C-alpha positions as CSV (number, residue, x, y, z in Angstrom):
1,M,36.1,45.7,92.4
2,T,33.2,47.6,90.8
3,S,31.9,46.1,87.6
4,H,31.2,49.5,86.0
5,D,34.6,50.6,84.8
6,I,37.1,47.8,85.5
7,F,40.1,49.9,84.3
8,A,39.3,52.8,86.7
9,A,38.7,50.3,89.5
10,M,42.0,48.5,88.9
11,R,43.8,51.9,88.8
12,A,42.3,52.6,92.2
13,R,43.5,49.2,93.4
14,T,47.0,49.9,92.0
15,V,47.3,53.3,93.7
16,A,46.1,51.7,97.0
17,A,48.8,49.0,96.7
18,L,51.5,51.6,95.9
19,R,50.4,53.7,98.9
20,D,50.8,50.6,101.1
21,I,54.3,50.0,99.7
22,L,55.3,53.7,99.9
23,P,53.2,55.3,102.7
24,D,55.4,58.5,102.8
25,L,54.7,59.6,99.2
26,P,52.4,62.6,98.7
27,D,49.2,62.3,96.7
28,E,50.6,64.0,93.7
29,A,53.2,61.3,93.2
30,F,50.4,59.0,92.1
31,A,48.7,61.4,89.7
32,K,50.1,59.8,86.5
33,V,49.4,56.2,87.4
34,Q,47.4,54.6,84.6
35,T,45.8,51.3,83.9
36,E,45.1,50.5,80.3
37,P,44.7,47.7,77.8
38,P,48.1,46.5,76.8
39,R,49.3,47.2,73.3
40,D,49.7,43.5,72.7
41,P,46.7,41.5,73.9
42,A,49.1,38.5,74.4
43,H,50.5,40.4,77.5
44,G,47.2,40.1,79.3
45,D,44.0,42.1,79.9
46,M,45.5,45.2,81.5
47,A,48.9,47.0,82.0
48,T,49.8,49.6,84.6
49,N,52.7,52.1,84.6
50,G,52.3,52.6,88.3
51,A,55.8,51.4,89.4
52,M,57.5,53.3,86.6
53,V,56.0,56.7,87.3
54,V,56.3,56.5,91.0
55,A,59.8,55.1,91.2
56,K,61.6,58.4,90.8
57,A,59.8,60.0,93.7
58,A,60.2,56.9,95.8
59,K,63.9,56.6,94.9
60,V,63.5,52.9,94.2
61,P,64.6,51.2,91.0
62,P,61.4,50.7,88.8
63,P,61.9,47.0,88.2
64,K,62.2,46.4,92.0
65,L,59.0,48.4,92.6
66,A,57.2,46.7,89.8
67,A,58.0,43.3,91.2
68,E,56.6,44.3,94.6
69,L,53.6,45.8,93.0
70,A,52.9,42.7,90.9
71,A,53.0,40.6,94.1
72,R,50.4,42.8,95.7
73,L,48.1,42.8,92.7
74,A,48.4,39.1,92.1
75,A,46.8,38.6,95.5
76,L,43.6,40.4,94.4
77,P,40.6,38.0,93.9
78,E,39.9,39.2,90.4
79,V,43.5,38.8,89.2
80,A,44.7,35.5,87.8
81,E,48.3,36.7,87.1
82,A,50.4,39.8,87.6
83,A,53.8,40.0,86.1
84,P,56.4,42.8,86.0
85,A,57.5,43.8,82.5
86,G,59.9,46.2,80.8
87,P,61.1,49.3,82.6
88,G,58.5,49.2,85.3
89,F,55.2,48.0,83.9
90,V,53.0,45.3,85.4
91,N,50.8,43.2,83.1
92,L,47.6,41.8,84.5
93,R,45.5,38.9,83.5
94,L,42.0,38.8,85.0
95,R,40.2,35.7,86.1
96,E,37.6,34.4,83.7
97,S,34.9,34.4,86.4
98,F,35.5,38.1,87.0
99,L,35.2,38.8,83.2
100,R,32.0,36.8,83.1
101,A,30.6,38.9,85.9
102,Q,30.6,41.9,83.7
103,V,27.8,40.5,81.6
104,P,25.1,40.7,84.3
105,A,26.5,44.2,85.3
106,I,25.9,45.4,81.7
107,L,22.4,43.9,81.6
108,R,21.4,45.5,84.9
109,S,22.7,48.9,83.8
110,G,21.0,48.7,80.4
111,E,21.9,51.5,77.9
112,A,23.1,53.6,80.8
113,Y,26.1,51.2,80.9
114,G,29.1,53.5,80.2
115,D,27.5,56.5,81.8
116,S,30.2,58.4,83.7
117,A,30.5,61.0,86.4
118,M,33.7,62.3,85.0
119,G,32.1,65.6,83.9
120,Q,30.8,66.2,87.4
121,G,27.8,68.1,86.1
122,V,30.1,70.9,84.8
123,R,28.3,73.1,82.2
124,V,29.8,73.0,78.8
125,N,28.6,75.0,75.7
126,V,29.1,73.1,72.5
127,E,28.7,75.3,69.4
128,Y,28.5,73.6,66.0
129,V,27.3,74.0,62.5
130,S,26.9,77.8,62.7
131,A,26.6,77.9,58.9
132,N,26.0,81.2,57.2
133,P,22.3,81.5,56.5
134,T,23.0,82.0,52.8
135,G,21.6,78.8,51.4
136,P,20.6,75.2,52.2
137,M,23.1,73.1,54.1
138,H,25.6,71.1,52.0
139,V,27.8,68.2,52.7
140,G,30.6,70.4,54.0
141,H,28.3,71.6,56.8
142,C,27.2,68.0,57.4
143,R,30.5,66.8,58.9
144,G,30.6,69.6,61.4
145,A,27.0,69.0,62.3
146,V,27.5,65.3,62.9
147,V,30.8,65.7,64.8
148,G,29.3,68.5,67.0
149,D,26.1,66.6,67.7
150,A,27.9,63.4,68.5
151,L,30.4,65.2,70.7
152,A,27.6,66.8,72.6
153,G,26.1,63.4,73.1
154,L,29.4,62.0,74.2
155,L,30.0,64.8,76.8
156,A,26.5,64.3,78.2
157,K,27.2,60.5,78.4
158,S,30.4,61.4,80.4
159,G,28.5,63.4,82.9
160,H,28.6,67.0,81.6
161,D,25.7,69.4,81.6
162,V,25.6,70.2,77.9
163,T,24.1,73.1,76.0
164,R,24.0,72.7,72.2
165,E,24.4,76.1,70.4
166,Y,24.1,77.4,66.9
167,Y,25.7,80.9,66.2
168,I,23.8,82.6,63.3
169,N,26.2,84.6,61.2
170,D,23.6,87.1,60.2
171,A,25.7,90.2,60.0
172,G,28.3,91.3,57.5
173,A,28.9,91.4,53.8
174,Q,27.7,87.9,53.0
175,V,24.2,88.5,54.4
176,L,24.1,91.8,52.5
177,A,24.9,89.9,49.3
178,L,22.2,87.4,50.1
179,A,19.7,90.2,50.5
180,Y,20.5,91.5,47.1
181,A,20.2,88.0,45.6
182,A,16.8,87.5,47.3
183,Y,15.6,90.9,46.0
184,W,16.4,89.8,42.5
185,R,14.1,86.8,43.0
186,Y,11.5,89.1,44.3
187,L,11.7,91.3,41.2
188,Q,11.4,88.1,39.1
189,A,8.3,87.1,41.1
190,L,6.8,90.5,40.2
191,G,7.4,89.8,36.5
192,T,10.3,92.1,35.7
193,S,11.7,92.0,32.2
194,M,15.2,92.9,33.5
195,T,17.8,90.3,32.8
196,E,19.8,88.7,35.6
197,D,23.1,90.1,34.3
198,H,21.7,93.6,34.0
199,Y,20.6,93.4,37.7
200,A,23.9,92.0,38.7
201,Q,25.7,95.0,37.2
202,S,23.8,97.3,39.6
203,V,24.6,95.3,42.7
204,P,27.6,96.2,44.9
205,G,30.1,93.4,44.3
206,G,27.9,91.7,41.7
207,L,25.2,89.1,42.2
208,Q,26.9,86.4,44.3
209,Y,24.1,83.9,45.1
210,R,22.3,82.7,42.0
211,G,20.9,79.4,43.4
212,E,17.3,78.5,42.7
213,Y,16.7,78.0,46.4
214,L,16.0,81.8,46.6
215,I,13.0,81.6,44.2
216,P,10.6,80.7,47.1
217,V,12.0,83.6,49.1
218,G,11.2,86.0,46.3
219,A,7.7,84.5,46.1
220,A,7.2,84.9,49.8
221,L,8.3,88.6,49.6
222,K,5.8,89.2,46.9
223,E,3.0,87.5,48.9
224,R,3.8,89.6,52.0
225,H,4.6,92.9,50.4
226,G,3.1,93.0,47.0
227,D,5.0,95.4,44.8
228,A,5.7,97.9,47.7
229,L,9.4,97.1,47.7
230,A,10.0,97.8,44.0
231,S,9.8,100.7,41.6
232,H,7.8,100.6,38.4
233,D,9.0,102.0,35.1
234,G,8.3,101.6,31.4
235,V,11.5,99.8,30.6
236,F,11.5,96.7,32.8
237,G,8.0,96.9,34.3
238,Y,9.3,96.3,37.8
239,A,12.8,97.5,38.7
240,A,14.8,97.9,41.8
241,A,13.9,100.6,44.3
242,G,16.6,102.2,46.4
243,P,18.0,99.9,49.1
244,D,16.7,102.2,51.8
245,V,13.2,101.1,50.8
246,W,13.7,97.3,50.9
247,L,17.1,96.2,52.3
248,E,16.2,95.7,56.0
249,V,12.9,93.9,55.2
250,V,14.4,91.7,52.6
251,R,17.5,90.8,54.7
252,D,15.5,90.0,57.8
253,T,12.9,87.9,55.9
254,T,15.5,86.1,53.9
255,V,17.6,85.2,56.9
256,H,14.5,84.0,58.7
257,L,13.4,81.8,55.8
258,M,17.0,80.4,55.3
259,M,17.2,79.5,59.0
260,E,13.9,77.7,58.7
261,A,15.3,75.7,55.9
262,I,18.5,75.0,57.8
263,R,16.5,73.8,60.9
264,E,14.6,71.5,58.6
265,D,17.8,70.1,57.2
266,L,19.3,69.6,60.6
267,A,16.1,67.9,61.8
268,A,16.3,65.5,58.9
269,L,19.9,64.7,60.0
270,G,18.7,64.2,63.6
271,V,20.8,67.2,64.8
272,R,19.3,69.5,67.4
273,H,20.3,72.7,69.2
274,D,19.1,74.1,72.4
275,V,20.1,77.7,71.7
276,F,20.3,79.8,68.5
277,V,22.4,83.0,69.0
278,S,22.2,85.8,66.4
279,E,25.4,87.7,65.6
280,R,23.3,90.9,64.8
281,A,21.7,90.6,68.3
282,V,25.1,90.2,69.9
283,V,26.2,93.4,68.3
284,A,23.0,95.2,69.0
285,E,23.1,94.3,72.7
286,G,26.5,95.9,73.1
287,W,28.5,92.8,73.8
288,L,31.5,94.2,71.9
289,E,31.5,97.4,73.9
290,K,31.3,95.3,77.1
291,A,34.2,93.2,75.9
292,E,36.3,96.3,75.1
293,S,35.5,97.8,78.5
294,Q,36.6,94.6,80.3
295,L,39.8,94.3,78.3
296,A,40.6,98.0,78.7
297,A,40.2,97.7,82.5
298,K,42.8,95.0,82.3
299,E,45.1,97.1,80.1
300,L,44.8,94.6,77.3
301,I,43.8,96.9,74.4
302,Y,45.7,99.7,72.8
303,T,46.0,101.7,69.6
304,G,48.8,100.6,67.4
305,V,49.9,99.6,63.9
306,L,50.5,96.0,63.1
307,E,53.5,94.8,61.0
308,P,52.4,93.6,57.6
309,P,51.8,89.9,57.7
310,K,53.8,87.4,55.7
311,G,52.1,85.8,52.7
312,K,48.5,86.6,51.9
313,T,47.3,89.9,53.6
314,P,44.2,89.2,55.7
315,D,41.1,91.5,55.5
316,D,41.6,92.9,59.0
317,W,45.1,94.2,58.4
318,E,45.6,97.9,57.8
319,P,48.8,100.0,57.7
320,R,47.1,102.6,60.0
321,P,46.4,102.8,63.7
322,Q,43.8,100.4,64.9
323,T,42.4,99.2,68.2
324,L,44.4,96.1,69.1
325,F,43.9,93.3,71.7
326,R,47.1,92.1,73.4
327,A,46.5,88.5,72.2
328,T,50.3,87.8,72.6
329,A,49.9,88.0,76.3
330,F,47.8,84.8,76.1
331,G,49.9,82.7,73.7
332,D,48.9,84.1,70.3
333,D,51.5,84.9,67.7
334,V,50.5,88.6,67.2
335,D,48.1,91.1,68.7
336,R,44.8,91.2,67.0
337,P,42.6,94.2,65.7
338,L,39.3,94.7,67.4
339,R,38.3,97.8,65.4
340,K,39.4,99.1,62.0
341,S,40.8,102.6,61.5
342,D,37.2,103.8,60.7
343,G,36.0,102.6,64.1
344,S,33.9,99.7,62.8
345,G,34.4,96.3,64.5
346,T,36.4,93.5,62.9
347,Y,35.1,90.0,62.2
348,F,37.2,88.9,65.2
349,A,35.6,91.6,67.4
350,N,32.1,90.2,66.9
351,D,33.4,86.7,67.8
352,V,35.0,88.2,71.0
353,A,31.6,89.7,71.8
354,N,29.9,86.4,71.2
355,H,32.3,84.6,73.5
356,L,31.9,87.1,76.3
357,G,28.1,86.4,76.1
358,K,28.9,82.7,76.6
359,I,31.1,83.4,79.6
360,A,28.4,85.7,81.1
361,R,25.9,82.8,80.8
362,G,28.1,80.8,83.2
363,F,29.9,78.2,81.0
364,P,33.3,77.2,82.4
365,Q,33.9,75.1,79.3
366,L,33.4,76.0,75.7
367,V,33.8,73.6,72.8
368,Q,33.4,74.6,69.2
369,V,33.5,72.7,65.9
370,W,35.0,74.7,63.0
371,G,36.0,73.9,59.5
372,A,39.7,73.3,59.1
373,D,40.0,76.5,57.1
374,H,39.6,78.4,60.4
375,G,42.6,76.6,62.0
376,G,44.6,79.9,62.1
377,Y,41.8,81.5,64.1
378,V,42.1,79.1,67.1
379,K,44.9,80.8,69.1
380,R,43.3,84.3,68.9
381,M,40.0,83.1,70.2
382,Q,41.5,81.0,73.0
383,A,43.5,84.1,73.9
384,A,40.3,86.2,74.0
385,V,38.5,83.7,76.1
386,A,41.4,83.5,78.5
387,A,41.6,87.3,78.8
388,L,37.9,87.8,79.3
389,S,37.6,85.1,81.9
390,D,40.9,85.6,83.7
391,R,41.9,82.2,82.5
392,G,38.9,80.7,84.2
393,V,37.1,79.4,81.1
394,T,38.6,76.9,78.6
395,L,37.9,76.9,74.8
396,D,38.5,73.7,72.9
397,V,38.2,73.8,69.2
398,V,37.6,70.7,67.0
399,L,38.6,71.2,63.4
400,T,36.8,69.2,60.7
401,Q,38.4,68.7,57.3
402,I,36.8,68.7,53.9
403,V,34.6,65.9,52.7
404,H,34.9,64.7,49.1
405,V,31.7,63.2,47.8
406,M,32.2,60.4,45.3
407,K,29.8,58.5,43.1
408,G,30.7,56.0,40.4
409,G,34.4,56.5,41.2
410,E,34.1,60.2,40.3
411,P,34.0,63.3,42.6
412,V,30.6,65.0,42.9
413,R,31.3,68.7,42.3
414,M,29.9,71.4,44.6
415,S,29.5,75.1,44.1
416,K,27.4,76.8,46.8
417,R,27.0,80.1,45.1
418,A,25.9,78.5,41.8
419,G,23.4,76.4,43.6
420,T,24.7,73.2,42.0
421,Y,26.3,71.7,45.1
422,V,25.3,68.4,46.9
423,T,22.9,69.5,49.6
424,L,22.6,67.7,52.9
425,R,19.1,66.8,52.0
426,D,20.3,65.2,48.8
427,L,22.8,63.1,50.8
428,I,20.2,61.9,53.3
429,E,17.7,61.0,50.6
430,E,20.5,59.1,48.8
431,V,21.8,56.9,51.6
432,G,19.7,57.6,54.7
433,R,20.2,59.6,57.9
434,D,22.0,56.9,60.0
435,A,24.4,56.1,57.2
436,V,25.3,59.7,56.8
437,R,25.9,60.2,60.6
438,F,27.9,57.0,61.1
439,T,30.0,57.4,58.0
440,M,30.9,61.0,59.0
441,L,32.4,59.6,62.2
442,T,34.5,56.9,60.6
443,R,37.5,59.2,60.3
444,K,39.1,61.5,62.8
445,A,37.5,65.0,62.3
446,D,40.7,66.7,61.2
447,A,41.4,64.1,58.5
448,Q,40.1,64.5,55.0
449,M,37.6,61.9,54.0
450,E,35.9,60.5,50.9
451,F,32.1,59.9,51.2
452,D,31.5,57.2,48.6
453,L,27.8,57.2,47.9
454,D,28.0,53.7,46.3
455,K,29.9,52.1,49.2
456,V,27.7,53.5,51.9
457,V,24.7,51.6,50.6
458,E,26.6,48.3,50.1
459,Q,25.7,45.5,52.5
460,T,29.3,44.2,53.1
461,R,31.7,44.1,56.0
462,D,33.6,46.9,54.3
463,N,30.7,49.2,55.0
464,P,31.1,50.1,58.7
465,V,27.5,51.3,59.0
466,F,26.1,48.0,57.8
467,Y,28.6,46.1,59.8
468,V,27.6,47.6,63.1
469,Q,23.9,47.6,62.4
470,Y,24.0,44.1,61.2
471,A,25.6,43.0,64.5
472,H,22.7,44.5,66.4
473,A,20.2,43.0,64.0
474,R,21.8,39.6,64.5
475,C,21.6,40.0,68.3
476,R,17.9,40.9,68.1
477,S,17.2,37.9,65.7
478,V,18.7,35.5,68.2
479,L,16.8,37.0,71.1
480,R,13.5,36.9,69.2
481,Q,14.1,33.3,68.2
482,A,14.5,32.6,71.9
483,G,11.2,34.4,72.7
484,D,12.8,37.6,73.9
485,P,13.7,36.4,77.5
486,A,13.4,38.9,80.3
487,V,16.6,40.8,81.0
488,A,16.3,40.1,84.7
489,D,16.3,36.3,84.0
490,L,19.3,36.6,81.8
491,A,21.2,38.7,84.4
492,A,20.7,35.8,86.9
493,A,22.0,33.1,84.5
494,D,24.9,30.8,85.4
495,L,27.6,32.0,83.0
496,A,30.1,29.2,83.6
497,A,29.6,28.0,80.0
498,L,31.1,31.2,78.6
499,G,34.7,30.1,78.3
500,D,35.6,30.1,74.6
501,P,38.2,32.6,73.6
502,A,35.8,34.4,71.2
503,E,33.2,34.7,74.0
504,L,35.8,36.1,76.5
505,A,37.1,38.5,73.8
506,L,33.6,39.9,73.3
507,I,33.3,40.4,77.1
508,R,36.6,42.1,77.3
509,R,35.6,44.5,74.5
510,M,32.3,45.4,76.3
511,A,34.1,45.9,79.6
512,A,36.2,48.6,77.9
513,W,33.1,50.6,77.0
514,P,33.1,52.9,80.1
515,R,36.8,53.7,79.7
516,T,36.3,54.4,76.0
517,V,33.5,56.9,76.8
518,E,35.7,58.8,79.2
519,A,38.8,58.8,77.0
520,A,36.8,59.9,73.9
521,A,35.1,62.7,75.9
522,A,38.4,63.9,77.4
523,A,40.0,64.0,73.9
524,R,36.9,65.6,72.3
525,E,37.0,62.8,69.7
526,P,33.6,61.1,69.0
527,H,35.1,59.1,66.2
528,R,36.5,56.8,68.9
529,I,33.0,55.7,69.6
530,A,32.5,54.7,66.0
531,F,35.8,52.8,66.0
532,F,34.8,51.0,69.3
533,L,31.4,49.9,67.8
534,Q,33.1,48.6,64.7
535,D,35.5,46.5,66.9
536,L,32.6,45.3,69.0
537,A,30.6,44.3,66.0
538,G,33.7,42.5,64.6
539,D,34.0,40.5,67.8
540,F,30.4,39.5,67.7
541,H,30.5,38.5,64.1
542,V,33.6,36.3,64.8
543,L,31.6,34.6,67.6
544,W,28.6,34.2,65.2
545,N,30.7,32.6,62.6
546,R,32.4,30.3,65.2
547,G,28.9,29.0,66.0
548,R,28.3,28.1,62.4
549,D,31.6,26.1,62.3
550,D,31.3,24.6,65.8
551,S,27.7,23.6,66.8
552,T,28.7,23.6,70.5
553,L,29.1,27.4,70.3
554,R,25.7,28.1,68.9
555,F,23.7,30.6,70.9
556,I,20.6,28.4,71.2
557,R,20.9,24.6,71.9
558,A,17.8,23.0,73.1
559,E,19.7,20.1,74.8
560,E,21.8,22.6,76.8
561,P,19.4,25.0,78.5
562,E,21.9,26.5,81.0
563,A,24.5,27.1,78.3
564,T,21.8,28.6,76.1
565,R,20.8,31.0,78.9
566,A,24.4,32.1,79.4
567,R,24.9,32.7,75.7
568,L,21.6,34.6,75.4
569,A,22.8,36.8,78.3
570,L,26.0,37.5,76.3
571,V,24.0,38.3,73.2
572,A,21.7,40.6,75.1
573,A,24.6,42.4,76.7
574,T,26.2,42.9,73.3
575,A,23.0,44.4,71.9
576,T,22.9,46.7,75.0
577,V,26.4,48.0,74.5
578,L,25.8,48.5,70.7
579,R,22.7,50.5,71.5
580,S,24.5,52.5,74.2
581,G,27.2,53.5,71.7
582,L,24.8,54.2,68.8
583,A,22.8,56.5,71.1
584,V,25.9,58.6,71.6
585,L,26.3,58.9,67.9
586,G,22.6,59.6,67.3
587,V,22.2,56.5,65.1
588,E,19.2,54.2,65.4
589,P,19.9,50.5,66.1
590,V,18.4,48.2,63.5
591,E,16.1,45.4,64.6
592,E,16.4,43.4,61.4
593,M,18.1,43.7,58.1
594,R,16.3,43.1,54.9
């Protein structure tokens, strides 16, 4: 049996045994055979449902088939015991010698341990963050950024060819409002005597963005254009010129400077993207018209009037004829408008255009991380992708719930437009990049979470960031104390001394790492990696504490050189798996704790 993924290897052995027992069954009969850790560790190291899921096709009672399968599996050299259980399960207990053999396998693989070919090099586009360029990033953006970046790392670890993408929402009313706000800061930089409220009264929709972060933008506009974008009168000194004079320049400059700030924020968080796609460019390049042409050729768009929706009326509903997409043909609840009655594109239409661009670039899998407030948008986008790709491209959407920032037991208030929110940079400076990243992954993405600024800096076992990093630091401390022995030497050690239940529990946990990677990637759930690392750290800390209570379990014992080598190999393997997992999450391993 391979030492890389012992669960996948045992599943293959199980299927092979079932084929021997039932040679006439077709391949598809074995598709749902699984080999997993049992729910109760007392039942063994693994459990397989093979007999139960195959019994119906074989027309054999599950318990009878389970007994025969157990007999076959018990004969395998790595299996110490195989016992039928329940309605057709088989519980397996592995030989300790086989478990110990996983340690040198981990050491030889290094941090590549857990790398998987599951993705088969399939190209996948992961779009995340995509915050409107209307201000610095705040903690709400942070969760999506971390989840998306960790998910991209996880998919790469599992063998996918990953492209990390940011979609710049630089079209529409919000960017127009941002331009008016930046223009106010430009007038201020020129020295206008106009009041903010007076200016706000002249702006369509009022002055929406009043944050101080636009002051440098105003200064940059003054430096580049002098007073050429303003008018001069005797009342205010400098006053607003007509939008035709300044709007395009101010909008483009402001979006550019905001995106520079966002890139800096993302870099501080350790988040990177390979591609930045502009919504305005998507529209200008005619992707909406291309999408409409394709949908029309498939008879998937028509002119019609939608029924008024129940509850709150969305912005894209009109009681007049509109260009509609037959989203219901692909599982959506209602058909969706692509163009308003005046012929302009809807918000959804621009997203359809963006997704056609992704499809045209040759991605068979699309993954996107959205805020939970976009949950109602999922079906329509999946319908559009299915229609445009003839169901050949998949779209998975990961929703992230809101984050409540706490300090001193009280919520920290955020207000993006007022400019008084907690910025991402504030958060990083308060607790550090690694703490931010790991903490954001300690809950499932679609569960609300509290980010307690006080707890994240505590050095206690209740702080998962500290708990995991402390485990790695302890591993490195032991290895440094032993003179940092060569990995090749440790991989060749005699491991017979590793027999304590705490030592074997640690090995079992590490042996589950490759399976964890594949399961988390398939489910699009990077938080599973954080959970695994917490469990692995817990197992190591248990062993560390056992050594304090029982001197025979200490990692370094001068009078027992072979046992010492074996335990150093175990420590080195633990550090390797911790680093492998932290790399997926984009968190640096800590060499020592102060």
